[in-house]
Coordinates of C-alpha atoms and ligand atoms in Angstrom, one line a residue:
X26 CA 43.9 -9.7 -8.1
X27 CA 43.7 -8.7 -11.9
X28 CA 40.3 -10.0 -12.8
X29 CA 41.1 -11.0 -16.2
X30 CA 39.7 -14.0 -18.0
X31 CA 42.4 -15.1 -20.3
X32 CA 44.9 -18.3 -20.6
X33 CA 46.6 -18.7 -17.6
X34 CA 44.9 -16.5 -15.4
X35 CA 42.9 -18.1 -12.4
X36 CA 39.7 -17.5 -14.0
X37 CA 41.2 -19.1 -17.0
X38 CA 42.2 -22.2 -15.3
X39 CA 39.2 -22.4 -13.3
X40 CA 37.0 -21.6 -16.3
X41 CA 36.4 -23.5 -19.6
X42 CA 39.7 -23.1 -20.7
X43 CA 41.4 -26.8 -20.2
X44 CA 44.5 -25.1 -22.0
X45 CA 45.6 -23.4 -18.4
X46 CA 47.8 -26.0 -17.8
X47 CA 48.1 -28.1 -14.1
X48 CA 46.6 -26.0 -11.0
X49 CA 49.7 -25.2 -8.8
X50 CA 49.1 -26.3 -5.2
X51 CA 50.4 -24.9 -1.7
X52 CA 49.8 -27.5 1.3
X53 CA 50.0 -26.0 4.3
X54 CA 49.8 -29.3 7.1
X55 CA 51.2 -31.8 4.6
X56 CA 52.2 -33.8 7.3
X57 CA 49.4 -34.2 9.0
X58 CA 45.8 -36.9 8.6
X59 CA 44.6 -34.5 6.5
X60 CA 47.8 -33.6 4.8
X61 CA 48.6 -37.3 3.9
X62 CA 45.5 -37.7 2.7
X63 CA 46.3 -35.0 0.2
X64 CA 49.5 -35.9 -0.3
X65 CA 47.9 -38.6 -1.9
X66 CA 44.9 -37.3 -3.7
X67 CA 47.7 -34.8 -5.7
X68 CA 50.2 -37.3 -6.1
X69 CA 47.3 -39.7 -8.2
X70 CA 46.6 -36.3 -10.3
X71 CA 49.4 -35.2 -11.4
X72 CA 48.7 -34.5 -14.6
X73 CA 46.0 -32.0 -12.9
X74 CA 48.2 -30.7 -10.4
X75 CA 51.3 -29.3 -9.9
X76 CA 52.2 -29.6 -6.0
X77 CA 54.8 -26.0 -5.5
X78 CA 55.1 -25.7 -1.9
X79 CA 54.7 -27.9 1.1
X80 CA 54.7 -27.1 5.0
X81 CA 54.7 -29.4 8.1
X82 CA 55.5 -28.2 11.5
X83 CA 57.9 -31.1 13.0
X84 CA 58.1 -34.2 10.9
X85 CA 61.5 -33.5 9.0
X86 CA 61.6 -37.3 7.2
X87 CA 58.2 -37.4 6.2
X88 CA 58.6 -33.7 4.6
X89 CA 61.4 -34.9 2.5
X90 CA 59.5 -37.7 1.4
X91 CA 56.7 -36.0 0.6
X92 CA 59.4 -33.4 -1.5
X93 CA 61.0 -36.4 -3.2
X94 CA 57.5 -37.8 -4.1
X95 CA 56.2 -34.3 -5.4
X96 CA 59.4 -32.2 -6.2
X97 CA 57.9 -28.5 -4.6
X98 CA 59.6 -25.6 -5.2
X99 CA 59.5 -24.1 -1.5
X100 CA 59.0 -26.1 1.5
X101 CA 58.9 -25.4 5.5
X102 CA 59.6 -27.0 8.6
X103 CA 57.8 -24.7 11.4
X104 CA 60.6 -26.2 13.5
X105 CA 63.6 -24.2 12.0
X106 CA 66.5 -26.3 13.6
X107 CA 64.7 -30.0 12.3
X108 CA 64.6 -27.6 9.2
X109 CA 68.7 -26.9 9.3
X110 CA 68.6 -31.1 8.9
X111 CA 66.7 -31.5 5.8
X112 CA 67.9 -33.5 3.2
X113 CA 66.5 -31.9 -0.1
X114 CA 67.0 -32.7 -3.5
X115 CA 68.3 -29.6 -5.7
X116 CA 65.8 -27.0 -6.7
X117 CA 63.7 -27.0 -3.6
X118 CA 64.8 -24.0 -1.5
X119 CA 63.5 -24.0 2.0
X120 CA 61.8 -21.2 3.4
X121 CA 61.8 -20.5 7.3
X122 CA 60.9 -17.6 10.0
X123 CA 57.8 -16.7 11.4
X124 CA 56.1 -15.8 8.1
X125 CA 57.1 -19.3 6.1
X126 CA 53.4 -20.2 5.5
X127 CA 52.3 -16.8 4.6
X128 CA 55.4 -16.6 1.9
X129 CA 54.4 -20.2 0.6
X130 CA 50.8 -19.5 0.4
X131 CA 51.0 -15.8 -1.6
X132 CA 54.0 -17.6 -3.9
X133 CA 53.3 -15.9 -7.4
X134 CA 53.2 -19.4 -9.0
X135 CA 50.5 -20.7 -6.6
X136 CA 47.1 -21.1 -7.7
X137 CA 45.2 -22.8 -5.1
X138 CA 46.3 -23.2 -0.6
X139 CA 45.1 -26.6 0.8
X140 CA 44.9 -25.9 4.4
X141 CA 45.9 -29.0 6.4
X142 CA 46.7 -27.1 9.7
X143 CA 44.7 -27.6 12.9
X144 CA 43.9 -24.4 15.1
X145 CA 44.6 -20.7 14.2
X146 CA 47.8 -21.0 12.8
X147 CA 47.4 -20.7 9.4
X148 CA 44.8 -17.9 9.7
X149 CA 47.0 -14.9 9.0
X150 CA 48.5 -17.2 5.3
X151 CA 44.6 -17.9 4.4
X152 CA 43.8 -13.9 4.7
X153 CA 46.7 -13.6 2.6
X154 CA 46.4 -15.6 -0.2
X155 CA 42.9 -14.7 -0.4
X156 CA 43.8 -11.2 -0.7
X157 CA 46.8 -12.4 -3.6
X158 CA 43.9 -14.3 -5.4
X159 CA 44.2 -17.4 -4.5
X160 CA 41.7 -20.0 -4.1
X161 CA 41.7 -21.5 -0.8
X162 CA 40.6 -25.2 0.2
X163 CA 40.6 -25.7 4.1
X164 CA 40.0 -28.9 6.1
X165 CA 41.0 -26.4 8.9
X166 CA 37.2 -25.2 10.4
X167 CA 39.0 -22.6 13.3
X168 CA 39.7 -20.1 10.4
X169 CA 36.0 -19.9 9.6
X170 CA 35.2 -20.0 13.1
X171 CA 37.3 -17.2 14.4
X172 CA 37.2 -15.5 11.4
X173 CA 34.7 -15.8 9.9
X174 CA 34.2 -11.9 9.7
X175 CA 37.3 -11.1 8.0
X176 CA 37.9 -14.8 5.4
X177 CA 33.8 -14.1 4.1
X178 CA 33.9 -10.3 2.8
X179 CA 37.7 -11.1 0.5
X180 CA 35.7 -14.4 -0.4
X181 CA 32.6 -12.7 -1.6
X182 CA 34.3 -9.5 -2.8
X183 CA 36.4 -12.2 -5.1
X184 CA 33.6 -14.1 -6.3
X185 CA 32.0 -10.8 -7.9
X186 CA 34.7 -9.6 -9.4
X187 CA 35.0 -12.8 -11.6
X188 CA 31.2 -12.7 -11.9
X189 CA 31.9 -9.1 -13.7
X190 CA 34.8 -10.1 -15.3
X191 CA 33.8 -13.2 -17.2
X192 CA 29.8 -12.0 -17.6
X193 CA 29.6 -15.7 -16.2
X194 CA 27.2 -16.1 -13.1
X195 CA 27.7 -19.6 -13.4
X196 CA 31.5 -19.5 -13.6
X197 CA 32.7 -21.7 -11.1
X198 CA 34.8 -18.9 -9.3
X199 CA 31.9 -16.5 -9.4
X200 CA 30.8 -18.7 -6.5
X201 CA 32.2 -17.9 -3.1
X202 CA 32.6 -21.3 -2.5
X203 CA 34.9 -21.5 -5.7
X204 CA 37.1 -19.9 -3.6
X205 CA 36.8 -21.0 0.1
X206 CA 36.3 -24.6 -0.9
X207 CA 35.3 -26.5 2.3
X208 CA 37.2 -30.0 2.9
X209 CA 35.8 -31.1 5.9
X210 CA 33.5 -34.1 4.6
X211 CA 29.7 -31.9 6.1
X212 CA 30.7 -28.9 4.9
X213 CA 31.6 -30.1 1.4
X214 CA 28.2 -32.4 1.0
X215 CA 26.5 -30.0 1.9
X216 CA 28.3 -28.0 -1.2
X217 CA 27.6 -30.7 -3.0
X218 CA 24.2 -30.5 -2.4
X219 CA 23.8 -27.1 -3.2
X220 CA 24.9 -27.1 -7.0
X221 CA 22.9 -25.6 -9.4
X222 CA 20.8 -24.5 -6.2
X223 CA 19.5 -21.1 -5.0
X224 CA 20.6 -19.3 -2.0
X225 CA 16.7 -18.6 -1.8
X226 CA 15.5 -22.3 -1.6
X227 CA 17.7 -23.3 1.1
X228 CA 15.3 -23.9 4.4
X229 CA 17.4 -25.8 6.4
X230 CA 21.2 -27.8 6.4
X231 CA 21.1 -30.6 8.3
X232 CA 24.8 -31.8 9.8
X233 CA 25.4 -35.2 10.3
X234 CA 27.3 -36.6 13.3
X235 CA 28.6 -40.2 14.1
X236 CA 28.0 -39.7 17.9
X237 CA 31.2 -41.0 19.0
X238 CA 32.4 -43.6 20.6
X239 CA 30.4 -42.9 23.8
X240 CA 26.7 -42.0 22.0
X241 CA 24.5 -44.5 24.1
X242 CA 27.2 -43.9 27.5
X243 CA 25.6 -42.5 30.9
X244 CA 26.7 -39.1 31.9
X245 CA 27.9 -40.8 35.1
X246 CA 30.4 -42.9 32.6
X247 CA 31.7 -40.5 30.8
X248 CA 33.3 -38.9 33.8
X249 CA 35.9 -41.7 33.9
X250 CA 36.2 -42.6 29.9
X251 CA 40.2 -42.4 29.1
X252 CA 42.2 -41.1 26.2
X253 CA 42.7 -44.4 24.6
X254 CA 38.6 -45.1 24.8
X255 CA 38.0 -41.5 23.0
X256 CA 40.4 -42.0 20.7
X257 CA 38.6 -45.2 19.0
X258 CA 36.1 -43.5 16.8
X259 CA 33.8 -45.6 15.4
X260 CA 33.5 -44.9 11.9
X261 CA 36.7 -41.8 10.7
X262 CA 39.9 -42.1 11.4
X263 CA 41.6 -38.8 12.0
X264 CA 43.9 -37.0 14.3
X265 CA 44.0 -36.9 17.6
X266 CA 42.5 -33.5 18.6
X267 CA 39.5 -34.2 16.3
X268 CA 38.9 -37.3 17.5
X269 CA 38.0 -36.4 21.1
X270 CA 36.3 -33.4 19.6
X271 CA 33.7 -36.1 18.1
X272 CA 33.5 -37.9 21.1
X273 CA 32.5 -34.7 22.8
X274 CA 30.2 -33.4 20.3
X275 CA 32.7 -30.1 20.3
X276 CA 33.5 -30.6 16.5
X277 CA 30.0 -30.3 15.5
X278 CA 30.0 -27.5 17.3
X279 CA 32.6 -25.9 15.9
X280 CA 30.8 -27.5 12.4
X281 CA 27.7 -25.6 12.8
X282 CA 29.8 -22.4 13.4
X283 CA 31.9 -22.8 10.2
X284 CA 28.5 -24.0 8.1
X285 CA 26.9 -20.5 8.8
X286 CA 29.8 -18.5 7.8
X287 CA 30.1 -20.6 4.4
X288 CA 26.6 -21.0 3.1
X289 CA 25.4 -17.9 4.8
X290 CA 22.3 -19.1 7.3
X291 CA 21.5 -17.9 10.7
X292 CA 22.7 -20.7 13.2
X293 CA 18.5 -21.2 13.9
X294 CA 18.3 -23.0 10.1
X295 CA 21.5 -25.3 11.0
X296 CA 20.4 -29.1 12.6
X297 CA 22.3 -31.8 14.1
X298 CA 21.5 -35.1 13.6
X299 CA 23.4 -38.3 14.5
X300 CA 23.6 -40.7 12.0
X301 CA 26.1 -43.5 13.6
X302 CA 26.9 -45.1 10.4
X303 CA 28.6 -41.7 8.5
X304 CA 27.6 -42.7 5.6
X305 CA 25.0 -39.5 4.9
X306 CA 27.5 -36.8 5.2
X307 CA 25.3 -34.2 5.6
X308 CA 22.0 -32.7 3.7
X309 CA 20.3 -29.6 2.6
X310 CA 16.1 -29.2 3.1
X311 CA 14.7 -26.7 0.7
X312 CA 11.8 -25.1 0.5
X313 CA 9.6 -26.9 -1.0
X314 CA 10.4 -30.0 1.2
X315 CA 12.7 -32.0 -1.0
X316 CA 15.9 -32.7 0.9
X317 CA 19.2 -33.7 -0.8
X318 CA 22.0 -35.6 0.7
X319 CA 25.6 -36.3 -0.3
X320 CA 26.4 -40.1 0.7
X321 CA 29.7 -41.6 0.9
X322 CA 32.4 -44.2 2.4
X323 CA 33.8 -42.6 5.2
X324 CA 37.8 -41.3 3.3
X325 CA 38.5 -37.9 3.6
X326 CA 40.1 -38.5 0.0
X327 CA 37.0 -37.8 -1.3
X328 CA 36.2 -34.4 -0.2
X329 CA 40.2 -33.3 -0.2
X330 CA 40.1 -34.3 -4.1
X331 CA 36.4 -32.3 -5.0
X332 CA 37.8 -29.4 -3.6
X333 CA 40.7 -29.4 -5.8
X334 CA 38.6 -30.9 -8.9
X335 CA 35.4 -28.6 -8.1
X336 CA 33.6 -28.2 -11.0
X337 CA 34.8 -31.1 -12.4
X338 CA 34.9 -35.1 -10.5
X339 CA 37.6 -37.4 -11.3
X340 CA 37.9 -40.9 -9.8
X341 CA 39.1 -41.4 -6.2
X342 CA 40.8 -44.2 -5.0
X343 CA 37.4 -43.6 -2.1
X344 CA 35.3 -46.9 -2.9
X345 CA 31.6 -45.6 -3.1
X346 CA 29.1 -46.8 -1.0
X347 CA 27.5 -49.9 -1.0
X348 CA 23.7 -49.3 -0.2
X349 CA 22.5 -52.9 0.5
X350 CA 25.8 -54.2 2.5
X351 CA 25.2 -50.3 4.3
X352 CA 21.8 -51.6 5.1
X353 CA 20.0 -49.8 7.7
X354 CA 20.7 -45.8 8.3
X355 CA 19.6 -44.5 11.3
X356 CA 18.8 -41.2 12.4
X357 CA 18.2 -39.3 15.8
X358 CA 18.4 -36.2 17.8
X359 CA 21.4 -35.0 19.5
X360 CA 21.3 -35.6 23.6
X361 CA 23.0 -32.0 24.6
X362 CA 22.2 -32.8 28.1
X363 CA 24.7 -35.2 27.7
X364 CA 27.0 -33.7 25.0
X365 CA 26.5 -30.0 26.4
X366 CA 29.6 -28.6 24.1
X367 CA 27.1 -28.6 21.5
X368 CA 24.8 -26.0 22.9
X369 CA 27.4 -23.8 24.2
X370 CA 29.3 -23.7 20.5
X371 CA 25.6 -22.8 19.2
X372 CA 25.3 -20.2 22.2
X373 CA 29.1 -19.1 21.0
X374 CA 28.3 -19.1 17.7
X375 CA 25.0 -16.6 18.4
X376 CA 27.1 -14.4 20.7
X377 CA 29.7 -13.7 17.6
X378 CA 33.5 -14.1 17.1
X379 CA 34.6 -13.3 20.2
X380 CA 32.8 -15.9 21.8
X381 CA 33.5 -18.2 19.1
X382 CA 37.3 -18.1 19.2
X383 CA 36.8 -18.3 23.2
X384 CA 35.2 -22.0 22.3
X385 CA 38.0 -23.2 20.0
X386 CA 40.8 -21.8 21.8
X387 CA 39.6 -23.4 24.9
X388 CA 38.8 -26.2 23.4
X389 CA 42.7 -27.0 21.9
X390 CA 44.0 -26.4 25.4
X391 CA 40.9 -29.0 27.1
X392 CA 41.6 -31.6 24.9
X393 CA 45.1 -31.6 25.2
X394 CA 44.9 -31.5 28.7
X395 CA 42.4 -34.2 28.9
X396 CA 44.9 -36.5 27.1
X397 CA 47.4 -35.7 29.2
X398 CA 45.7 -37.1 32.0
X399 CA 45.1 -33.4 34.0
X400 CA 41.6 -33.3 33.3
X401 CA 38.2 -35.8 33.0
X402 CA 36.3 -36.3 30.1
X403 CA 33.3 -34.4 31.4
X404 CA 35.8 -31.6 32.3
X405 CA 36.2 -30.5 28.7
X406 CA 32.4 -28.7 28.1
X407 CA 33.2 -27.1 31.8
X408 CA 35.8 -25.5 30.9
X409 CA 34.6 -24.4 27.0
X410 CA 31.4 -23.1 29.3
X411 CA 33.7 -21.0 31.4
X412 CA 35.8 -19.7 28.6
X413 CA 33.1 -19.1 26.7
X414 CA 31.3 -16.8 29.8
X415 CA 35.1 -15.4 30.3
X416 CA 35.9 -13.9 27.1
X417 CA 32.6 -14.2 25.0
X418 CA 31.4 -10.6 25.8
X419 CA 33.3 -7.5 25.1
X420 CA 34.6 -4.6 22.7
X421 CA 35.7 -4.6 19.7
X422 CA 32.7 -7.4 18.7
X423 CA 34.3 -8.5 15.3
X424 CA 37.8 -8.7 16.6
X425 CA 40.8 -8.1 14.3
X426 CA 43.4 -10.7 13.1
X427 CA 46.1 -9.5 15.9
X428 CA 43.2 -8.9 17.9
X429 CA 42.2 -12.4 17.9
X430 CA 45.2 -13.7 17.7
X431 CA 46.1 -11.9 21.3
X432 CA 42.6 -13.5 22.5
X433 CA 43.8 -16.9 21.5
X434 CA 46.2 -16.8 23.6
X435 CA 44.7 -14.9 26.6
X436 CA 41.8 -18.1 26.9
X437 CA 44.9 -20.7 26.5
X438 CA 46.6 -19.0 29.6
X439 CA 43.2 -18.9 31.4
X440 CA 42.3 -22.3 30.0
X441 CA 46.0 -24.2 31.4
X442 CA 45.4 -22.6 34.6
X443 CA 41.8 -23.1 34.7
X444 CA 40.9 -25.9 38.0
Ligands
NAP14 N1 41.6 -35.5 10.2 C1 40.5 -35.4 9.6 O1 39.9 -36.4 9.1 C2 39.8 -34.1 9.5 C3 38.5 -34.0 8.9 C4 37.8 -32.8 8.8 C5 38.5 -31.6 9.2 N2 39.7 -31.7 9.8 C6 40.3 -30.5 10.2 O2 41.6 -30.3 9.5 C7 42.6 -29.7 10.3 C8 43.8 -30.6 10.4 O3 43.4 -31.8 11.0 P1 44.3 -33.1 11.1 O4 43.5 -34.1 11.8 O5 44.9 -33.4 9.8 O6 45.4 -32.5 12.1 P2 46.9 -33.1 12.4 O7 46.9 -34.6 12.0 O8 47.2 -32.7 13.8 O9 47.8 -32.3 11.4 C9 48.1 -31.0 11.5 C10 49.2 -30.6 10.6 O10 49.6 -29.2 10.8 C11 51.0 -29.2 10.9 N3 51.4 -28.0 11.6 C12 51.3 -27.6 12.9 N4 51.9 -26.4 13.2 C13 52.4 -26.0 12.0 C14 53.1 -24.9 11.6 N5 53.4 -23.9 12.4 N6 53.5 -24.8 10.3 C15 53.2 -25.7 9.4 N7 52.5 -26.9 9.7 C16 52.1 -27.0 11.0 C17 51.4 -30.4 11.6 O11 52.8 -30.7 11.4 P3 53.7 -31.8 12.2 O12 52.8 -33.0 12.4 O13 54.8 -32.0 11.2 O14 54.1 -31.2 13.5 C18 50.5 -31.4 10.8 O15 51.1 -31.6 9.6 C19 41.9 -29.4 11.6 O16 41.4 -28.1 11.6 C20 40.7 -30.4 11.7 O17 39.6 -30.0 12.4 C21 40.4 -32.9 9.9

């Protein structure tokens, strides 16, 4: 990117410069819980935010909706004959093949990529805009998780460059997390948290977790919990593959993964804790024993609009918390004897990407095959334990995007056939 701080540059709009005009927004996922959710947030502020491209895999009426609501310029349908259907209004061209969400993400009129995509598919488009200058705000945690190696260096290497640009330290995109903004509601109290805070003082981040549904069951239960009983979460309502992830612990495994790549602290200084009312989101110890917290209602509106706000807060249509009708908090340990997909993500996340991308890639093809009926609840850390074992070892170490991409899909084969 040209690292110039003027009018219109990203610096510019980023910076104190309220002349840039509207940020222009990509949204990869837009169909999606995440990408709804956004959907909304940008459609609220759109004085702020200029919404240029949008991308859904399958749902054909609720893209155009979402076009007639927003007016892109580009949008995608990952399914290219649903995509020969569309009924557009003129001036929104549609953009298909195999590289659709890479071209909508590096567009030269895009400022910021919301990532709304679940798994690894919109790794290659995040690398990309990142390299184009983009800032990138992801609810999707698989990118940091499997690649982690290659999104941190481009995030870092950016966030200097406006450091020496703009002679501004405190410049909001001379922060690596100006531009790898984390949407998932941990990750982003924990940035919240961290404001105006030194890398130095940080002694320990402390992820919260709702348990799940089955927090207080008996292993002996859980073998014979169905779909319809994981998918009622107590407290978030989210998609699908997410939702059994909570229930099995697996997506604060993956969490813990993601939180070490963004704030840059060995796995050993990352803590779960289950707080079965969600309404701490997460918290940061420091040093000298104060801990900070970021507290909230349980909306994902919240998070999705700070990291397209960030420095700034607007209002949210999120209602805040209500401390005395919240009442009693409560706080314990995680049971990993019972939840064991919590340790082996931690064991993944020590052994490197490899391992890592082994977790989440089994992971995608255990939970879809647990709501399919063809395996039991407790067979979903059996198989992220064998995956992870299978794969987790081996040459090169940091794997390269095609490179992990081809391992993706080596632990999905091993994964469906897996008995
Ligand atoms: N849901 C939450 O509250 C929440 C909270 C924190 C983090 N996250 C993370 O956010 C990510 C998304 O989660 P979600 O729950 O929103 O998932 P979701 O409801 O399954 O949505 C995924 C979206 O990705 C789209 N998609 C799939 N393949 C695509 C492709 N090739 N091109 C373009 N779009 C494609 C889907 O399109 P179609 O539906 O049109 O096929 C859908 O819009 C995950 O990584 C999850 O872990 C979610």
């Amino acid at each position: 990117m040209t690292a110039t701080a003027g009018q219109g540059s990203v610096e510019g709009r980023w910076g104190r410069d309220r002349t840039a005009g509207p940020v222009r927004v990509a949204l990869l996922g837009s169909g999606g819980s995440i990408g709804r959710q956004a959907v909304d947030v940008l459609a609220r502020n759109a004085e702020a935010f200029r919404v240029v491209a949008l991308a859904t895999g399958s749902q054909g009426r609720m893209l155009e909706e979402q076009a007639r609501l927003l007016r892109p310029a580009r949008v995608s349908l990952a399914d290219d004959r649903a995509a020969a259907r569309l009924d557009l209004a003129a001036g929104t061209e549609i953009v298909g093949g195999p590289d659709a969400l890479e071209r909508l993400a590096t567009g030269p009129d895009v400022d910021l990529v919301v990532v709304a995509t679940g798994g690894l598919v919109a790794l290659r488009s995040v690398l990309a805009a990142l390299e184009a200058g983009k800032v990138v705000a992801t609810a999707n945690k698989e990118t940091l998780v499997a690649g982690g190696h290659l999104v941190m260096p481009i995030v870092k290497r950016l966030a200097a460059g406006t450091a020496a640009a703009t002679g501004d330290d405190s410049h909001p995109l001379a922060s690596p997390l100006g531009w790898l903004r984390p949407i998932d509601s941990e990750h982003s109290a924990i940035w919240q948290c961290l404001v105006g805070e030194q890398q130095a003082a940080i002694e320990r981040l402390l992820l919260t977790a709702s348990g799940g549904p089955f927090l207080n069951a008996a292993v002996a239960d859980l073998a014979t919990v169905t779909p319809e009983q994981a998918l009622r979460h107590p407290t978030w309502t989210m998609g699908a593959k997410i939702t059994i992830d909570s229930a099995t612990l697996a997506n604060k495994g993956l969490e813990i993964i993601e939180a070490r790549w963004l704030y840059d602290v060995p796995l050993s200084a990352i803590s779960v804790v289950i707080h079965p009312q969600s309404v701490v989101h997460s918290a940061v110890q420091f040093v000298d024993g104060s801990m900070k917290a970021q507290l909230g209602t349980p909306d994902m509106r919240l998070p999705i609009q700070y990291a397209l706000t960030y420095p700034d807060r607007l209002p949210s249509p999120a209602a805040a918390v209500d401390l005395i009708a919240a009442g009693r908090l409560e706080f314990r340990a995680p049971d990993e004897e019972r939840f064991p997909a919590l340790r082996i993500a931690r064991e993944a996340g020590l052994a490197g990407p490899r391992a890592s991308t082994a977790f989440l890639s089994a992971d995608e093809v255990a939970v879809a095959r647990f709501l399919d009926g063809s395996l039991d609840f407790n067979g979903i850390p059996k198989l992220l334990g064998a995956a992870v074992d299978r794969f987790g070892a081996g040459e090169p170490a940091e794997p390269s995007l095609d490179q992990l991409i081809a391992l993706d899909l080596e632990v999905r084969h091993f994964v469906e056939a897996y008995r």
